[in-house]
Amino acid sequence: MKGLVIKNTGSWYTVRTDNGETVESKIKGNFRLKGIRSTNPVAVGDRVEIALNQEGTAFITAIEDRRNYIVRKSQNLSKQSHIIAANVDQAFLIVTVSHPQTSTTFIDRFLASAEAYSVPVVLVFNKTDLLSPEELHYQAMMVSLYETVGYECRQISAATGEGVAQLVDLLQGKVTVLSGNSGVGKSTLINTLVPGAQLRTAEISDAHDAGMHTTTFSEMLQLADGGYIIDTPGIRGFGTFDMEPEEISSYFKEIFRFSKDCRFSNCTHTHEPGCAVLDAVENHYIAASRYQSYLSMLEDKDDGKYRSGY
């Protein structure tokens, strides 16, 4: 029997079978994907085969090939990956310039990982209603930067509903994974987009201006107009997984464009003479923050480095 994984609670997976039933399922034995060491070998969005048992539950016996996925380095086991969601049409990265502040390094790492697996990303700037004039100006600069790079951006307030309607058309008929730091308002946004979802929300910690984890597992929620949202737990860091240093520049759209004019075909864009990327950074055609994110990813072979909040 085949079906779609719509919820992952750690040890159990909810599978909606092709005939419309939902079956609680477990992994049988030491189940591992080919070539990937993952803390969660089955992810929400996976197509799987299951074998029913006498208790009315099932074992997952096989996973169909994925067309894409969003993956990051496991926070606790740096030699392994954590797959956020599989078989998605797009990702919404929910970011906030304040309450809490999403770092540009985190944004850039998420974008690069999505580029690596051909997942289009929309940057959704939330909590616009809470921003001071100075913060609104900074957000406008961020939007300008990422739109110039080539990413679609939206500015909303999930709490007041401002701008949320414009997201609906982008979601229609698609499987969209929502991701972001804890506290950026994913649950509030989903409660607005999916009436009846009633996801738990929490106040931001005043002491640390950081979010509390309110979503502890991943779940696929159906939208009224067709399409699905995959809700995921908030993440504090985004360590890239299984990227070779020579590949990373191709996951930064603007660096890749300029790299074609470098003197050397194997240019690392760090020190070489005739490097078109370094020249573009110096002349502000490539944002310094984006270039610094690129450099930080080159250092990811140091297993402990990425845990510092990227």
Coordinates of C-alpha atoms in Angstrom, one line a residue:
M1 CA 0.0 0.0 0.0
K2 CA 1.3 3.5 -0.9
G3 CA 0.7 6.8 0.7
L4 CA 2.0 10.3 1.7
V5 CA 3.7 11.1 5.0
I6 CA 1.7 14.0 6.4
K7 CA 3.0 14.2 10.0
N8 CA 6.2 13.2 11.8
T9 CA 6.2 13.1 15.6
G10 CA 9.6 11.6 16.0
S11 CA 9.0 7.9 16.4
W12 CA 5.6 7.8 14.6
Y13 CA 4.6 8.9 11.1
T14 CA 1.1 9.6 9.9
V15 CA 0.6 8.3 6.4
R16 CA -2.4 9.2 4.3
T17 CA -2.9 6.3 1.9
D18 CA -3.9 6.6 -1.7
N19 CA -7.4 5.5 -0.8
G20 CA -7.8 8.3 1.7
E21 CA -7.2 6.5 5.0
T22 CA -4.7 7.7 7.6
V23 CA -2.5 5.1 9.2
E24 CA 0.0 5.6 12.1
S25 CA 3.3 4.0 10.9
K26 CA 6.7 3.2 12.2
I27 CA 10.0 2.5 10.5
K28 CA 10.9 -1.1 10.4
G29 CA 14.3 -2.0 11.8
N30 CA 17.4 0.1 10.9
F31 CA 15.9 2.0 8.0
R32 CA 18.4 4.2 6.2
L33 CA 18.2 6.1 2.9
K34 CA 20.7 5.3 0.2
G35 CA 23.7 7.5 0.6
I36 CA 22.3 9.8 3.2
R37 CA 22.9 9.6 6.9
S38 CA 19.9 11.3 8.4
T39 CA 18.5 11.7 11.8
N40 CA 15.0 11.4 10.2
P41 CA 15.2 9.0 7.3
V42 CA 11.5 9.6 6.6
A43 CA 10.3 13.2 6.2
V44 CA 6.9 14.9 5.8
G45 CA 6.2 15.0 2.1
D46 CA 7.7 11.6 1.3
R47 CA 5.9 9.1 -0.7
V48 CA 6.2 5.7 1.0
E49 CA 5.1 2.1 0.9
I50 CA 3.6 0.6 4.1
A51 CA 2.7 -2.8 5.3
L52 CA -0.3 -3.0 7.6
N53 CA -0.1 -5.1 10.8
Q54 CA -2.7 -6.7 13.1
E55 CA -2.8 -3.7 15.5
G56 CA -4.1 -1.4 12.8
T57 CA -0.8 0.4 12.4
A58 CA 1.8 -0.1 9.8
F59 CA 5.5 -0.4 9.0
I60 CA 7.1 1.8 6.4
T61 CA 8.9 -0.5 4.1
A62 CA 10.2 1.8 1.3
I63 CA 10.5 5.4 0.2
E64 CA 10.0 6.6 -3.3
D65 CA 12.7 8.7 -4.9
R66 CA 12.5 12.3 -3.8
R67 CA 12.4 15.1 -6.4
N68 CA 13.9 17.5 -3.9
Y69 CA 14.1 18.3 -0.3
I70 CA 15.4 20.9 2.2
V71 CA 18.2 19.6 4.4
R72 CA 20.5 21.0 7.0
K73 CA 23.2 19.7 9.2
S74 CA 21.9 18.0 12.4
Q75 CA 22.4 20.2 15.4
N76 CA 23.4 17.3 17.7
L77 CA 25.1 14.9 15.2
S78 CA 27.2 17.0 12.8
K79 CA 28.0 14.0 10.6
Q80 CA 24.3 13.5 9.9
S81 CA 21.7 15.6 8.1
H82 CA 18.2 16.6 9.2
I83 CA 15.6 16.7 6.4
I84 CA 13.1 19.5 6.9
A85 CA 10.6 18.5 4.2
A86 CA 10.6 16.5 0.9
N87 CA 8.9 16.9 -2.5
V88 CA 8.0 20.5 -2.2
D89 CA 7.1 23.1 -4.8
Q90 CA 8.5 26.0 -2.9
A91 CA 9.6 27.3 0.5
F92 CA 8.5 30.3 2.5
L93 CA 11.3 31.5 4.7
I94 CA 9.7 33.6 7.5
V95 CA 12.1 36.2 8.7
T96 CA 11.9 39.2 11.1
V97 CA 14.2 42.1 11.3
S98 CA 13.4 42.5 15.0
H99 CA 11.5 40.5 17.7
P100 CA 13.6 38.4 17.1
Q101 CA 16.2 39.4 14.5
T102 CA 16.9 36.9 11.7
S103 CA 20.5 37.1 10.7
T104 CA 21.4 37.5 7.1
T105 CA 23.8 34.6 7.5
F106 CA 20.9 32.3 8.4
I107 CA 18.9 33.6 5.5
D108 CA 21.7 33.1 3.0
R109 CA 22.5 29.6 4.3
F110 CA 18.8 28.6 3.9
L111 CA 18.7 30.1 0.4
A112 CA 21.9 28.4 -0.7
S113 CA 20.7 25.0 0.5
A114 CA 17.4 25.5 -1.3
E115 CA 19.3 26.4 -4.5
A116 CA 21.3 23.2 -4.2
Y117 CA 18.1 21.1 -4.3
S118 CA 16.2 23.3 -6.8
V119 CA 13.6 24.6 -4.3
P120 CA 12.3 28.1 -5.1
V121 CA 12.1 30.4 -2.0
V122 CA 9.9 33.4 -1.1
L123 CA 11.2 35.6 1.7
V124 CA 8.3 36.6 3.9
F125 CA 9.2 39.5 6.2
N126 CA 6.8 39.2 9.2
K127 CA 5.9 41.5 12.2
T128 CA 5.9 44.7 10.1
D129 CA 3.4 46.2 12.5
L130 CA 6.0 46.1 15.4
L131 CA 8.8 47.9 13.6
S132 CA 10.1 51.4 14.3
P133 CA 10.7 53.8 11.4
E134 CA 14.4 52.9 11.5
E135 CA 13.6 49.2 11.5
L136 CA 11.2 49.6 8.6
H137 CA 14.0 51.4 6.7
Y138 CA 16.3 48.5 7.4
Q139 CA 13.7 46.0 6.2
A140 CA 13.2 47.9 3.0
M141 CA 16.9 47.7 2.4
M142 CA 16.8 44.0 3.0
V143 CA 13.9 43.5 0.6
S144 CA 15.8 45.6 -2.0
L145 CA 18.9 43.5 -1.5
Y146 CA 17.2 40.1 -1.9
E147 CA 14.9 41.2 -4.8
T148 CA 18.0 42.5 -6.6
V149 CA 19.7 39.1 -6.1
G150 CA 16.5 37.5 -7.6
Y151 CA 14.3 36.4 -4.7
E152 CA 10.6 37.2 -4.3
C153 CA 9.9 39.1 -1.1
R154 CA 6.7 39.9 0.8
Q155 CA 6.2 42.2 3.8
I156 CA 3.3 41.1 6.2
S157 CA 2.0 41.1 9.7
A158 CA 0.5 37.7 10.5
A159 CA -0.9 39.3 13.7
T160 CA -2.9 42.0 12.0
G161 CA -3.5 40.3 8.7
E162 CA -1.7 43.0 6.7
G163 CA -0.3 41.6 3.5
V164 CA -1.4 38.0 4.2
A165 CA -3.9 37.9 1.4
Q166 CA -1.2 38.4 -1.1
L167 CA 0.4 35.1 0.0
V168 CA -2.7 33.1 -0.8
D169 CA -2.2 33.2 -4.6
L170 CA 1.4 32.1 -4.1
L171 CA 0.2 29.1 -2.1
Q172 CA -2.6 27.9 -4.3
G173 CA -2.1 24.4 -5.8
K174 CA 1.4 24.0 -4.4
V175 CA 3.2 22.2 -1.6
T176 CA 4.9 24.9 0.5
V177 CA 7.2 24.3 3.4
L178 CA 7.3 27.1 6.0
S179 CA 10.6 27.5 7.8
G180 CA 12.4 30.1 10.0
N181 CA 13.8 30.8 13.4
S182 CA 11.8 30.2 16.5
G183 CA 9.5 33.2 17.3
V184 CA 9.2 34.6 13.8
G185 CA 5.4 33.9 13.7
K186 CA 5.0 30.8 11.6
S187 CA 2.2 29.4 13.8
T188 CA 0.4 32.7 13.9
L189 CA 0.6 32.9 10.1
I190 CA -0.6 29.3 9.6
N191 CA -3.6 30.0 12.0
T192 CA -4.5 32.9 9.6
L193 CA -4.0 30.9 6.4
V194 CA -5.6 27.6 7.7
P195 CA -8.8 28.3 9.7
G196 CA -9.2 25.7 12.3
A197 CA -5.5 24.8 12.5
Q198 CA -5.4 26.3 16.0
L199 CA -1.6 26.0 16.3
R200 CA -0.2 27.0 19.7
T201 CA 1.6 30.3 19.8
A202 CA 3.9 31.9 22.5
E203 CA 5.1 35.3 23.4
I204 CA 8.7 36.3 22.6
S205 CA 11.1 36.2 25.6
D206 CA 11.7 39.7 26.6
A207 CA 15.1 38.8 28.2
H208 CA 16.6 37.3 25.1
D209 CA 14.2 38.6 22.3
A210 CA 14.1 35.0 21.1
G211 CA 11.2 32.7 20.2
M212 CA 10.0 29.7 22.1
H213 CA 9.5 26.4 20.3
T214 CA 5.7 26.0 19.9
T215 CA 5.8 23.5 17.0
T216 CA 7.6 20.3 18.0
F217 CA 7.0 18.2 14.9
S218 CA 6.4 18.6 11.2
E219 CA 2.9 18.4 9.7
M220 CA 1.3 18.9 6.3
L221 CA -1.9 21.0 6.4
Q222 CA -4.4 21.2 3.6
L223 CA -5.5 24.6 2.3
A224 CA -9.1 25.3 1.4
D225 CA -8.2 26.3 -2.2
G226 CA -6.0 23.3 -2.9
G227 CA -2.4 23.1 -2.0
Y228 CA -0.6 22.2 1.3
I229 CA 1.5 23.9 3.9
I230 CA 4.2 22.0 5.7
D231 CA 4.6 23.4 9.2
T232 CA 8.1 22.8 10.7
P233 CA 9.7 23.4 14.1
G234 CA 11.6 26.7 14.5
I235 CA 15.3 26.3 14.0
R236 CA 18.1 28.4 15.5
G237 CA 20.9 27.4 13.3
F238 CA 21.3 26.3 9.7
G239 CA 24.4 24.2 9.1
T240 CA 24.9 23.3 5.5
F241 CA 25.3 19.6 4.8
D242 CA 27.2 17.7 2.1
M243 CA 28.4 20.7 0.2
E244 CA 31.8 20.7 -1.4
P245 CA 33.6 24.1 -1.2
E246 CA 33.9 24.4 -5.0
E247 CA 30.1 24.1 -5.3
I248 CA 29.1 26.8 -2.9
S249 CA 29.6 29.8 -5.2
S250 CA 27.0 28.4 -7.6
Y251 CA 24.4 28.5 -4.9
F252 CA 24.7 32.3 -4.6
K253 CA 23.0 33.6 -7.7
E254 CA 25.0 36.9 -8.0
I255 CA 28.4 35.3 -7.1
F256 CA 27.8 32.7 -9.8
R257 CA 27.0 35.4 -12.3
F258 CA 30.2 37.3 -11.7
S259 CA 32.4 34.2 -11.3
K260 CA 32.1 33.5 -15.0
D261 CA 34.5 36.4 -15.6
C262 CA 37.2 35.3 -13.1
R263 CA 40.6 34.7 -14.6
F264 CA 40.9 31.2 -13.2
S265 CA 38.2 28.6 -13.7
N266 CA 38.9 27.1 -10.3
C267 CA 38.8 30.5 -8.5
T268 CA 37.7 30.3 -4.9
H269 CA 36.9 34.0 -4.8
T270 CA 38.9 34.5 -1.7
H271 CA 42.4 35.8 -2.8
E272 CA 43.1 35.1 -6.4
P273 CA 44.3 37.7 -8.9
G274 CA 41.8 38.6 -11.6
C275 CA 38.8 37.5 -9.4
A276 CA 35.6 39.1 -10.8
V277 CA 33.8 38.3 -7.6
L278 CA 36.2 40.2 -5.3
D279 CA 36.1 43.1 -7.7
A280 CA 32.3 43.1 -7.6
V281 CA 32.3 43.0 -3.7
E282 CA 34.7 45.9 -3.7
N283 CA 32.5 47.9 -6.0
H284 CA 29.3 47.0 -4.1
Y285 CA 27.8 44.9 -6.9
I286 CA 27.7 42.0 -4.4
A287 CA 26.5 42.9 -0.9
A288 CA 29.2 42.5 1.8
S289 CA 26.7 40.5 3.9
R290 CA 26.2 38.0 1.1
Y291 CA 29.9 37.6 0.6
Q292 CA 30.5 37.1 4.3
S293 CA 27.9 34.3 4.3
Y294 CA 29.6 32.7 1.4
L295 CA 32.9 32.8 3.3
S296 CA 31.3 31.3 6.4
M297 CA 30.0 28.4 4.3
L298 CA 33.4 27.7 3.0
E299 CA 34.5 27.0 6.6
D300 CA 31.7 24.5 7.3
K301 CA 34.1 21.6 7.2
D302 CA 34.8 22.6 10.8
D303 CA 32.1 20.5 12.3
G304 CA 31.5 22.7 15.4
K305 CA 31.5 26.1 13.8
Y306 CA 28.0 26.3 12.4
R307 CA 26.3 25.8 15.8
S308 CA 26.9 29.4 16.9
G309 CA 23.5 30.6 15.6
Y310 CA 23.8 30.8 11.9

